[in-house]
Amino acid sequence: MSMTSLELNPFIMLDGQAEEAIAFYEKALGAQVLFKQKFGEAPDRDRNPVPEGSADRLAHSVLNVGGATLFVADFAASQSGREGNRVQICITAPDADHTRRIYEALLEEGQANFPLQPVHFSPAYGVVTDKFGVVFQVFTKRA
C-alpha cells in the first residue's frame, strides 16, 4: 500500500466550543477559515437525521494556518470529549478501496467508533480507535 498519496491532518474535536475555538485560532494563529458546516446544514439530513441538540453545532471546518491544514468540529450533543479523543488524526485516502484497507488495518486489535460507510461528504468514511488508543478519522474525498 503506497502511503505517498495520503494526507494526514490534525482534527480538534470540542464539546460545543468549536466556533469559539476558531475565533481564537484566527486571532492567535492568523488562521483563515476555508470551510464551515453545522450539523443542521448537512445536505442529507432527511435520510440521516441530525442528532438531537446538534443542529447548531459545528460538524466540520477547515482552517489554513500558515500553509498547514487544521480541522475543527464539535462532537454531536449525544457524544462527549474525553482524554484521548479531543485531538484526532484525519487520514484522507485517494479512493474508497485505499480508505477501506487503512481502516481495516487500524481496526486490528482496535475499536470501530463509526463503521466505514458512505456519507454525504465521502464515499467511504469511518472512525476507529487503534490498539494504542489513538483516534483516526479515515475518509475519501468526493470526486
PDB file of C-alpha atoms in Angstrom:
ATOM      1  CA  MET A   1       0.000   0.000   0.000  1.00  0.00           C
ATOM      2  CA  SER A   2       1.529   3.311  -1.096  1.00  0.00           C
ATOM      3  CA  MET A   3       1.423   5.971   1.596  1.00  0.00           C
ATOM      4  CA  THR A   4       2.655   8.777  -0.671  1.00  0.00           C
ATOM      5  CA  SER A   5      -0.892   9.696  -1.698  1.00  0.00           C
ATOM      6  CA  LEU A   6      -2.193  10.029   1.865  1.00  0.00           C
ATOM      7  CA  GLU A   7      -2.950  13.300   3.617  1.00  0.00           C
ATOM      8  CA  LEU A   8      -2.863  13.482   7.430  1.00  0.00           C
ATOM      9  CA  ASN A   9      -4.345  16.447   9.302  1.00  0.00           C
ATOM     10  CA  PRO A  10      -4.854  17.190  12.989  1.00  0.00           C
ATOM     11  CA  PHE A  11      -8.556  17.264  13.870  1.00  0.00           C
ATOM     12  CA  ILE A  12      -9.596  19.071  17.067  1.00  0.00           C
ATOM     13  CA  MET A  13     -12.930  17.849  18.471  1.00  0.00           C
ATOM     14  CA  LEU A  14     -14.720  20.015  21.040  1.00  0.00           C
ATOM     15  CA  ASP A  15     -17.947  19.934  23.036  1.00  0.00           C
ATOM     16  CA  GLY A  16     -19.888  22.906  21.640  1.00  0.00           C
ATOM     17  CA  GLN A  17     -16.914  25.287  21.606  1.00  0.00           C
ATOM     18  CA  ALA A  18     -15.697  24.887  18.006  1.00  0.00           C
ATOM     19  CA  GLU A  19     -16.891  28.336  16.865  1.00  0.00           C
ATOM     20  CA  GLU A  20     -15.187  29.934  19.877  1.00  0.00           C
ATOM     21  CA  ALA A  21     -12.001  27.966  19.199  1.00  0.00           C
ATOM     22  CA  ILE A  22     -11.965  29.025  15.542  1.00  0.00           C
ATOM     23  CA  ALA A  23     -12.282  32.701  16.517  1.00  0.00           C
ATOM     24  CA  PHE A  24      -9.426  32.179  18.978  1.00  0.00           C
ATOM     25  CA  TYR A  25      -7.213  30.478  16.353  1.00  0.00           C
ATOM     26  CA  GLU A  26      -7.965  33.261  13.863  1.00  0.00           C
ATOM     27  CA  LYS A  27      -6.685  35.818  16.387  1.00  0.00           C
ATOM     28  CA  ALA A  28      -3.875  33.809  17.990  1.00  0.00           C
ATOM     29  CA  LEU A  29      -2.545  31.969  14.911  1.00  0.00           C
ATOM     30  CA  GLY A  30      -3.782  34.033  11.967  1.00  0.00           C
ATOM     31  CA  ALA A  31      -5.934  31.100  10.857  1.00  0.00           C
ATOM     32  CA  GLN A  32      -8.111  31.544   7.790  1.00  0.00           C
ATOM     33  CA  VAL A  33     -11.431  29.703   7.608  1.00  0.00           C
ATOM     34  CA  LEU A  34     -11.740  27.811   4.316  1.00  0.00           C
ATOM     35  CA  PHE A  35     -14.934  25.874   5.118  1.00  0.00           C
ATOM     36  CA  LYS A  36     -17.540  25.562   7.889  1.00  0.00           C
ATOM     37  CA  GLN A  37     -20.703  23.443   8.107  1.00  0.00           C
ATOM     38  CA  LYS A  38     -23.075  22.862  11.016  1.00  0.00           C
ATOM     39  CA  PHE A  39     -24.777  19.519  11.604  1.00  0.00           C
ATOM     40  CA  GLY A  40     -28.100  21.119  10.656  1.00  0.00           C
ATOM     41  CA  GLU A  41     -26.693  22.203   7.261  1.00  0.00           C
ATOM     42  CA  ALA A  42     -25.836  18.682   6.059  1.00  0.00           C
ATOM     43  CA  PRO A  43     -27.455  18.044   2.659  1.00  0.00           C
ATOM     44  CA  ASP A  44     -28.614  14.519   3.582  1.00  0.00           C
ATOM     45  CA  ARG A  45     -30.246  15.391   6.930  1.00  0.00           C
ATOM     46  CA  ASP A  46     -33.567  13.985   5.658  1.00  0.00           C
ATOM     47  CA  ARG A  47     -32.046  10.482   5.305  1.00  0.00           C
ATOM     48  CA  ASN A  48     -29.610  10.822   8.211  1.00  0.00           C
ATOM     49  CA  PRO A  49     -31.310  12.809  10.978  1.00  0.00           C
ATOM     50  CA  VAL A  50     -29.256  15.312  12.923  1.00  0.00           C
ATOM     51  CA  PRO A  51     -28.606  14.085  16.467  1.00  0.00           C
ATOM     52  CA  GLU A  52     -30.889  15.850  18.950  1.00  0.00           C
ATOM     53  CA  GLY A  53     -29.423  19.132  20.171  1.00  0.00           C
ATOM     54  CA  SER A  54     -26.700  19.146  17.498  1.00  0.00           C
ATOM     55  CA  ALA A  55     -28.149  21.242  14.644  1.00  0.00           C
ATOM     56  CA  ASP A  56     -26.245  24.397  15.656  1.00  0.00           C
ATOM     57  CA  ARG A  57     -23.014  22.597  16.494  1.00  0.00           C
ATOM     58  CA  LEU A  58     -20.167  22.711  14.005  1.00  0.00           C
ATOM     59  CA  ALA A  59     -19.913  19.388  12.143  1.00  0.00           C
ATOM     60  CA  HIS A  60     -16.741  20.296  10.251  1.00  0.00           C
ATOM     61  CA  SER A  61     -14.434  23.175   9.463  1.00  0.00           C
ATOM     62  CA  VAL A  62     -11.194  23.543   7.571  1.00  0.00           C
ATOM     63  CA  LEU A  63      -8.664  26.172   8.614  1.00  0.00           C
ATOM     64  CA  ASN A  64      -5.440  27.228   6.941  1.00  0.00           C
ATOM     65  CA  VAL A  65      -2.743  28.078   9.462  1.00  0.00           C
ATOM     66  CA  GLY A  66       0.491  29.204   7.866  1.00  0.00           C
ATOM     67  CA  GLY A  67       0.037  26.823   4.948  1.00  0.00           C
ATOM     68  CA  ALA A  68      -0.964  23.873   7.142  1.00  0.00           C
ATOM     69  CA  THR A  69      -4.491  22.476   7.340  1.00  0.00           C
ATOM     70  CA  LEU A  70      -6.308  22.147  10.663  1.00  0.00           C
ATOM     71  CA  PHE A  71      -9.785  20.644  11.096  1.00  0.00           C
ATOM     72  CA  VAL A  72     -12.028  21.772  13.977  1.00  0.00           C
ATOM     73  CA  ALA A  73     -15.513  20.489  14.882  1.00  0.00           C
ATOM     74  CA  ASP A  74     -17.878  19.751  17.738  1.00  0.00           C
ATOM     75  CA  PHE A  75     -18.940  16.335  18.919  1.00  0.00           C
ATOM     76  CA  ALA A  76     -22.640  15.655  18.401  1.00  0.00           C
ATOM     77  CA  ALA A  77     -24.600  16.600  21.538  1.00  0.00           C
ATOM     78  CA  SER A  78     -25.008  12.899  22.427  1.00  0.00           C
ATOM     79  CA  GLN A  79     -21.232  12.352  22.426  1.00  0.00           C
ATOM     80  CA  SER A  80     -18.593  13.867  24.649  1.00  0.00           C
ATOM     81  CA  GLY A  81     -14.956  14.726  24.635  1.00  0.00           C
ATOM     82  CA  ARG A  82     -12.684  12.877  26.972  1.00  0.00           C
ATOM     83  CA  GLU A  83      -8.956  12.494  27.318  1.00  0.00           C
ATOM     84  CA  GLY A  84      -7.633  10.795  24.204  1.00  0.00           C
ATOM     85  CA  ASN A  85     -10.308  11.809  21.695  1.00  0.00           C
ATOM     86  CA  ARG A  86     -10.195  15.621  21.586  1.00  0.00           C
ATOM     87  CA  VAL A  87      -7.305  15.676  19.121  1.00  0.00           C
ATOM     88  CA  GLN A  88      -7.691  13.140  16.347  1.00  0.00           C
ATOM     89  CA  ILE A  89      -5.874  12.450  13.088  1.00  0.00           C
ATOM     90  CA  CYS A  90      -7.811  12.639   9.849  1.00  0.00           C
ATOM     91  CA  ILE A  91      -6.413  10.477   7.037  1.00  0.00           C
ATOM     92  CA  THR A  92      -7.532  11.320   3.513  1.00  0.00           C
ATOM     93  CA  ALA A  93      -7.011   8.486   1.027  1.00  0.00           C
ATOM     94  CA  PRO A  94      -7.260   8.778  -2.766  1.00  0.00           C
ATOM     95  CA  ASP A  95     -10.024   6.182  -3.223  1.00  0.00           C
ATOM     96  CA  ALA A  96     -12.528   4.096  -1.242  1.00  0.00           C
ATOM     97  CA  ASP A  97     -10.523   0.855  -1.532  1.00  0.00           C
ATOM     98  CA  HIS A  98      -7.447   2.552  -0.087  1.00  0.00           C
ATOM     99  CA  THR A  99      -9.596   4.025   2.695  1.00  0.00           C
ATOM    100  CA  ARG A 100     -11.037   0.580   3.487  1.00  0.00           C
ATOM    101  CA  ARG A 101      -7.547  -1.003   3.692  1.00  0.00           C
ATOM    102  CA  ILE A 102      -6.335   1.698   6.086  1.00  0.00           C
ATOM    103  CA  TYR A 103      -9.485   1.495   8.225  1.00  0.00           C
ATOM    104  CA  GLU A 104      -9.243  -2.307   8.496  1.00  0.00           C
ATOM    105  CA  ALA A 105      -5.512  -2.183   9.281  1.00  0.00           C
ATOM    106  CA  LEU A 106      -6.062   0.369  12.084  1.00  0.00           C
ATOM    107  CA  LEU A 107      -9.002  -1.679  13.380  1.00  0.00           C
ATOM    108  CA  GLU A 108      -6.775  -4.683  14.133  1.00  0.00           C
ATOM    109  CA  GLU A 109      -6.984  -5.005  17.933  1.00  0.00           C
ATOM    110  CA  GLY A 110      -8.750  -1.616  17.931  1.00  0.00           C
ATOM    111  CA  GLN A 111     -12.344  -0.431  18.102  1.00  0.00           C
ATOM    112  CA  ALA A 112     -14.760   0.881  15.452  1.00  0.00           C
ATOM    113  CA  ASN A 113     -16.223   4.196  16.637  1.00  0.00           C
ATOM    114  CA  PHE A 114     -18.122   4.817  13.379  1.00  0.00           C
ATOM    115  CA  PRO A 115     -18.337   1.977  10.842  1.00  0.00           C
ATOM    116  CA  LEU A 116     -16.783   2.617   7.443  1.00  0.00           C
ATOM    117  CA  GLN A 117     -19.613   3.663   5.131  1.00  0.00           C
ATOM    118  CA  PRO A 118     -20.686   6.218   2.532  1.00  0.00           C
ATOM    119  CA  VAL A 119     -21.806   9.590   3.953  1.00  0.00           C
ATOM    120  CA  HIS A 120     -22.795  12.864   2.291  1.00  0.00           C
ATOM    121  CA  PHE A 121     -19.211  14.181   2.200  1.00  0.00           C
ATOM    122  CA  SER A 122     -17.407  10.941   1.351  1.00  0.00           C
ATOM    123  CA  PRO A 123     -17.931   7.637  -0.457  1.00  0.00           C
ATOM    124  CA  ALA A 124     -16.029   5.971   2.417  1.00  0.00           C
ATOM    125  CA  TYR A 125     -15.764   7.433   5.930  1.00  0.00           C
ATOM    126  CA  GLY A 126     -15.135   5.798   9.288  1.00  0.00           C
ATOM    127  CA  VAL A 127     -13.675   6.480  12.716  1.00  0.00           C
ATOM    128  CA  VAL A 128     -11.510   3.960  14.511  1.00  0.00           C
ATOM    129  CA  THR A 129      -9.529   3.910  17.749  1.00  0.00           C
ATOM    130  CA  ASP A 130      -6.373   1.893  17.221  1.00  0.00           C
ATOM    131  CA  LYS A 131      -4.885  -0.534  19.736  1.00  0.00           C
ATOM    132  CA  PHE A 132      -2.840   2.328  21.231  1.00  0.00           C
ATOM    133  CA  GLY A 133      -5.902   4.496  21.930  1.00  0.00           C
ATOM    134  CA  VAL A 134      -5.298   6.933  19.048  1.00  0.00           C
ATOM    135  CA  VAL A 135      -8.460   8.034  17.214  1.00  0.00           C
ATOM    136  CA  PHE A 136      -8.325   8.189  13.403  1.00  0.00           C
ATOM    137  CA  GLN A 137     -10.958   9.538  11.053  1.00  0.00           C
ATOM    138  CA  VAL A 138     -10.411   7.881   7.665  1.00  0.00           C
ATOM    139  CA  PHE A 139     -12.097   9.141   4.529  1.00  0.00           C
ATOM    140  CA  THR A 140     -12.063   9.552   0.764  1.00  0.00           C
ATOM    141  CA  LYS A 141     -12.765  12.927  -0.821  1.00  0.00           C
ATOM    142  CA  ARG A 142     -15.728  13.102  -3.165  1.00  0.00           C
ATOM    143  CA  ALA A 143     -14.618  13.357  -6.772  1.00  0.00           C
TER     144      ALA A 143
END
